[in-house]
Short mmCIF file of C-alpha atoms in Angstrom, two decimals:
data_model
loop_
_atom_site.label_atom_id
_atom_site.label_comp_id
_atom_site.label_asym_id
_atom_site.label_seq_id
_atom_site.Cartn_x
_atom_site.Cartn_y
_atom_site.Cartn_z
CA MET A 1 5.73 0.76 -8.10
CA ARG A 2 4.41 2.03 -4.95
CA ILE A 3 1.49 -0.52 -3.77
CA VAL A 4 -1.11 -0.04 -0.80
CA ILE A 5 -1.81 -3.18 0.21
CA ALA A 6 -4.94 -3.66 2.96
CA GLY A 7 -4.82 -5.94 5.60
CA GLY A 8 -1.18 -5.33 5.26
CA HIS A 9 -0.34 -7.57 8.19
CA GLY A 10 -2.11 -10.98 7.36
CA GLN A 11 -0.87 -14.21 6.37
CA ILE A 12 -0.59 -13.84 1.91
CA ALA A 13 -0.16 -9.63 2.48
CA LEU A 14 2.94 -10.06 4.76
CA ARG A 15 3.90 -12.76 1.81
CA LEU A 16 3.10 -10.70 -0.72
CA GLU A 17 5.17 -8.09 0.80
CA ARG A 18 8.20 -9.85 1.09
CA LEU A 19 8.29 -10.82 -3.09
CA LEU A 20 6.90 -6.80 -3.80
CA ALA A 21 9.80 -4.91 -1.83
CA ALA A 22 12.34 -7.84 -3.41
CA ARG A 23 11.59 -7.46 -6.36
CA GLY A 24 12.42 -3.26 -5.60
CA ASP A 25 8.80 -1.79 -5.75
CA GLU A 26 7.27 0.31 -2.76
CA VAL A 27 5.14 -1.39 -0.77
CA ALA A 28 3.30 -0.09 2.28
CA GLY A 29 0.64 -1.87 4.06
CA ILE A 30 -2.50 -0.55 6.37
CA ILE A 31 -2.58 -2.80 9.70
CA ARG A 32 -4.74 -1.48 12.80
CA ARG A 33 -1.83 -2.08 15.46
CA ALA A 34 1.18 0.04 16.01
CA GLU A 35 2.89 -3.61 17.15
CA GLN A 36 2.11 -4.71 14.36
CA GLY A 37 4.50 -2.89 12.49
CA ASP A 38 8.08 -4.68 13.09
CA ASP A 39 6.72 -7.45 11.17
CA LEU A 40 6.01 -5.63 7.87
CA ARG A 41 9.48 -3.76 7.89
CA GLU A 42 10.87 -6.84 8.38
CA ALA A 43 9.00 -7.94 5.40
CA GLY A 44 10.69 -4.93 3.39
CA ALA A 45 6.99 -2.65 3.67
CA GLU A 46 6.22 0.35 5.25
CA PRO A 47 3.73 0.05 8.53
CA VAL A 48 0.37 2.45 8.57
CA VAL A 49 -1.60 2.73 10.80
CA LEU A 50 -5.27 2.81 10.17
CA ASP A 51 -8.33 0.84 11.05
CA LEU A 52 -10.50 0.88 8.19
CA GLU A 53 -13.64 -0.28 10.17
CA SER A 54 -13.64 3.58 11.22
CA ALA A 55 -11.38 5.63 9.07
CA SER A 56 -12.40 8.46 7.40
CA ALA A 57 -12.92 8.26 3.39
CA GLU A 58 -10.36 11.87 3.60
CA GLU A 59 -8.14 9.32 5.73
CA VAL A 60 -7.25 5.91 3.35
CA VAL A 61 -8.21 8.83 0.59
CA ALA A 62 -5.28 9.80 1.90
CA ALA A 63 -3.40 6.45 2.46
CA LEU A 64 -3.39 5.84 -0.95
CA ARG A 65 -2.35 8.76 -2.59
CA GLY A 66 0.37 8.69 -4.88
CA ALA A 67 0.01 4.83 -5.24
CA ASP A 68 -0.09 2.61 -8.52
CA ALA A 69 -2.10 -0.10 -7.23
CA ALA A 70 -3.90 -0.71 -4.71
CA VAL A 71 -4.44 -4.44 -3.17
CA PHE A 72 -7.28 -5.42 -0.89
CA ALA A 73 -6.34 -8.38 1.59
CA ALA A 74 -7.91 -7.24 4.50
CA GLY A 75 -10.77 -9.77 6.20
CA ALA A 76 -12.35 -10.35 9.44
CA GLY A 77 -10.24 -13.63 9.98
CA PRO A 78 -11.66 -16.82 11.53
CA GLY A 79 -13.54 -16.96 14.57
CA SER A 80 -14.91 -12.86 14.16
CA SER A 81 -19.09 -12.02 14.62
CA ALA A 82 -21.27 -12.17 11.50
CA SER A 83 -21.12 -8.35 12.12
CA ARG A 84 -17.56 -7.88 11.35
CA LYS A 85 -17.81 -9.88 8.52
CA ASP A 86 -19.88 -7.20 7.21
CA THR A 87 -18.02 -4.18 8.50
CA VAL A 88 -14.94 -5.77 7.07
CA ASP A 89 -15.20 -7.98 4.88
CA LYS A 90 -17.56 -6.31 2.88
CA ALA A 91 -17.51 -2.29 4.19
CA ALA A 92 -13.98 -1.61 4.71
CA ALA A 93 -13.05 -3.57 0.62
CA VAL A 94 -16.21 -1.02 -0.68
CA LEU A 95 -14.42 2.41 1.53
CA PHE A 96 -10.71 1.27 -0.27
CA ALA A 97 -12.28 0.88 -3.42
CA ASP A 98 -13.77 4.42 -3.66
CA ALA A 99 -10.67 6.01 -1.55
CA ALA A 100 -9.01 4.03 -4.61
CA VAL A 101 -11.19 6.29 -6.91
CA ARG A 102 -10.53 9.44 -5.14
CA ALA A 103 -6.84 8.68 -5.54
CA GLY A 104 -7.10 8.29 -8.92
CA VAL A 105 -5.79 4.68 -8.59
CA ARG A 106 -6.88 3.18 -11.00
CA ARG A 107 -5.36 -0.99 -10.28
CA PHE A 108 -6.88 -2.08 -7.65
CA LEU A 109 -6.71 -5.96 -6.87
CA ILE A 110 -9.12 -8.19 -4.02
CA VAL A 111 -8.57 -10.98 -2.82
CA SER A 112 -11.83 -12.64 -2.50
CA SER A 113 -13.06 -16.17 -2.00
CA MET A 114 -13.82 -18.63 -3.60
CA GLY A 115 -17.97 -19.18 -3.82
CA ALA A 116 -18.13 -15.49 -2.84
CA ASP A 117 -22.05 -15.07 -4.02
CA PRO A 118 -23.93 -11.45 -2.62
CA ARG A 119 -27.17 -13.95 -3.71
CA HIS A 120 -25.14 -17.21 -0.92
CA GLU A 121 -28.35 -18.65 0.88
CA GLY A 122 -27.29 -19.58 4.76
CA ASN A 123 -27.44 -17.94 8.21
CA GLU A 124 -23.99 -19.59 8.96
CA ILE A 125 -21.33 -17.32 10.27
CA PHE A 126 -19.84 -18.77 6.60
CA ASP A 127 -22.40 -17.94 4.65
CA VAL A 128 -22.58 -14.71 5.90
CA TYR A 129 -18.61 -14.69 5.28
CA LEU A 130 -19.59 -15.75 1.13
CA ARG A 131 -22.51 -12.68 1.38
CA ALA A 132 -20.15 -10.30 2.07
CA LYS A 133 -17.28 -10.62 0.21
CA GLY A 134 -19.80 -11.80 -3.23
CA GLU A 135 -21.36 -8.05 -2.24
CA ALA A 136 -17.83 -6.39 -1.87
CA ASP A 137 -16.50 -8.04 -4.85
CA ALA A 138 -19.64 -6.97 -7.13
CA TYR A 139 -19.50 -3.77 -5.74
CA VAL A 140 -15.54 -3.45 -7.15
CA SER A 141 -17.20 -5.19 -10.18
CA GLY A 142 -19.10 -2.13 -11.17
CA LEU A 143 -17.04 0.62 -10.46
CA ASP A 144 -16.22 2.42 -14.07
CA ASP A 145 -12.64 4.17 -12.79
CA LEU A 146 -11.07 1.01 -11.46
CA ASP A 147 -8.88 -1.94 -13.43
CA TRP A 148 -9.77 -4.50 -10.26
CA THR A 149 -9.30 -7.97 -10.65
CA ILE A 150 -10.65 -10.28 -8.42
CA LEU A 151 -8.37 -13.11 -6.82
CA ARG A 152 -10.74 -16.47 -5.76
CA PRO A 153 -8.26 -18.55 -4.20
CA GLY A 154 -9.26 -22.37 -2.89
CA ALA A 155 -8.71 -23.27 0.51
CA LEU A 156 -5.57 -21.73 1.89
CA THR A 157 -3.25 -24.56 3.06
CA ASP A 158 0.34 -23.14 4.83
CA ASP A 159 2.67 -25.62 3.30
CA ALA A 160 5.65 -24.53 0.76
CA GLY A 161 4.82 -23.23 -2.22
CA LYS A 162 5.55 -25.22 -5.75
CA GLY A 163 5.11 -22.58 -7.81
CA LEU A 164 2.12 -24.58 -10.45
CA VAL A 165 -1.60 -23.18 -9.69
CA ARG A 166 -4.68 -23.40 -12.22
CA LEU A 167 -6.10 -20.09 -12.50
CA GLU A 168 -9.24 -19.83 -14.06
CA ALA A 169 -12.24 -18.42 -14.37
CA HIS A 170 -13.70 -21.27 -13.04
CA THR A 171 -11.47 -23.92 -10.88
CA GLY A 172 -13.36 -25.93 -8.97
CA ARG A 173 -12.82 -26.51 -5.51
CA GLY A 174 -9.12 -27.51 -4.28
CA PRO A 175 -6.08 -25.97 -2.29
CA ILE A 176 -3.71 -23.40 -3.03
CA PRO A 177 -0.08 -22.49 -0.12
CA ARG A 178 -0.50 -18.67 0.41
CA ASP A 179 3.02 -18.85 -1.20
CA ASP A 180 1.29 -19.69 -4.36
CA VAL A 181 -1.30 -16.70 -3.79
CA ALA A 182 0.94 -14.45 -2.54
CA ALA A 183 3.35 -15.01 -5.81
CA VAL A 184 0.09 -14.63 -8.61
CA LEU A 185 -0.82 -11.34 -7.25
CA ALA A 186 2.38 -9.86 -7.51
CA GLU A 187 2.11 -11.13 -11.16
CA LEU A 188 -1.58 -10.00 -11.66
CA LEU A 189 0.13 -6.68 -11.00
CA ASP A 190 2.74 -6.72 -13.41
CA THR A 191 -0.35 -7.65 -16.05
CA PRO A 192 -2.73 -4.83 -16.54
CA ALA A 193 -4.30 -7.27 -19.66
CA THR A 194 -6.04 -9.20 -16.51
CA ALA A 195 -8.58 -6.07 -15.32
CA GLY A 196 -12.08 -7.09 -15.76
CA LEU A 197 -11.02 -10.63 -14.55
CA THR A 198 -12.57 -12.47 -12.11
CA LEU A 199 -10.75 -15.59 -11.25
CA GLU A 200 -10.12 -18.42 -8.63
CA LEU A 201 -7.44 -20.35 -8.24
CA ILE A 202 -6.40 -23.86 -6.81
CA SER A 203 -2.78 -25.54 -6.71
CA GLY A 204 -2.52 -26.89 -10.21
CA SER A 205 0.65 -28.49 -13.24
CA THR A 206 0.83 -25.06 -14.34
CA PRO A 207 3.76 -22.52 -13.13
CA LEU A 208 2.12 -20.07 -12.18
CA SER A 209 3.64 -17.03 -15.04
CA VAL A 210 2.03 -18.93 -17.90
CA ALA A 211 -0.86 -19.25 -16.08
CA VAL A 212 -1.21 -15.59 -15.98
CA LYS A 213 -0.22 -14.39 -19.01
CA SER A 214 -2.56 -17.43 -20.74
CA VAL A 215 -5.94 -16.15 -18.36
CA ALA A 216 -4.29 -12.60 -20.08
CA GLY A 217 -4.48 -13.56 -23.66
CA ASN A 218 -0.83 -14.10 -24.32
#
């Protein structure tokens, strides 16, 4: 497959790029700064320099054309302003999803967040973040031309992945290594029967390939 990843220099994205490249997929990662390109090439991915906060729809469509799947793994990141939660976590996700539709890319994964909800209340920056992610999820899930899957990981850690997870519609809160999030994303890309599902992910006791097959109904 050819897979295009938005937020290609993110911690989950770089792990996913390594996994996909190692198994023989063709991977492109969208990055904001050219100097990030060497990290992507080292991971086995093609860097595509494009700022999703300022890019035109046509530029994003061009980056997606010819892909078999798209993954939105971009985020404004900790310490960013409330306004950037809207321009990255929401608006860039909407732009990327619309571009995927126009480019004819049906398979679409979005890395969301535990607790994402367009109706989440509160005025702190994290509240704005959860609303923005929830609004992006709601938009993507309303697009009939996408075979979307929304993944909502728990608290992200840099612990080594164990490959043992809990993946369900509702898991409750808990930690999850970024390694395991990336590995689950790779499995989801190979499991089109998970289209239309919003899934929460935390560490657990089920091998991740088994967990993905289970939610797919296999």
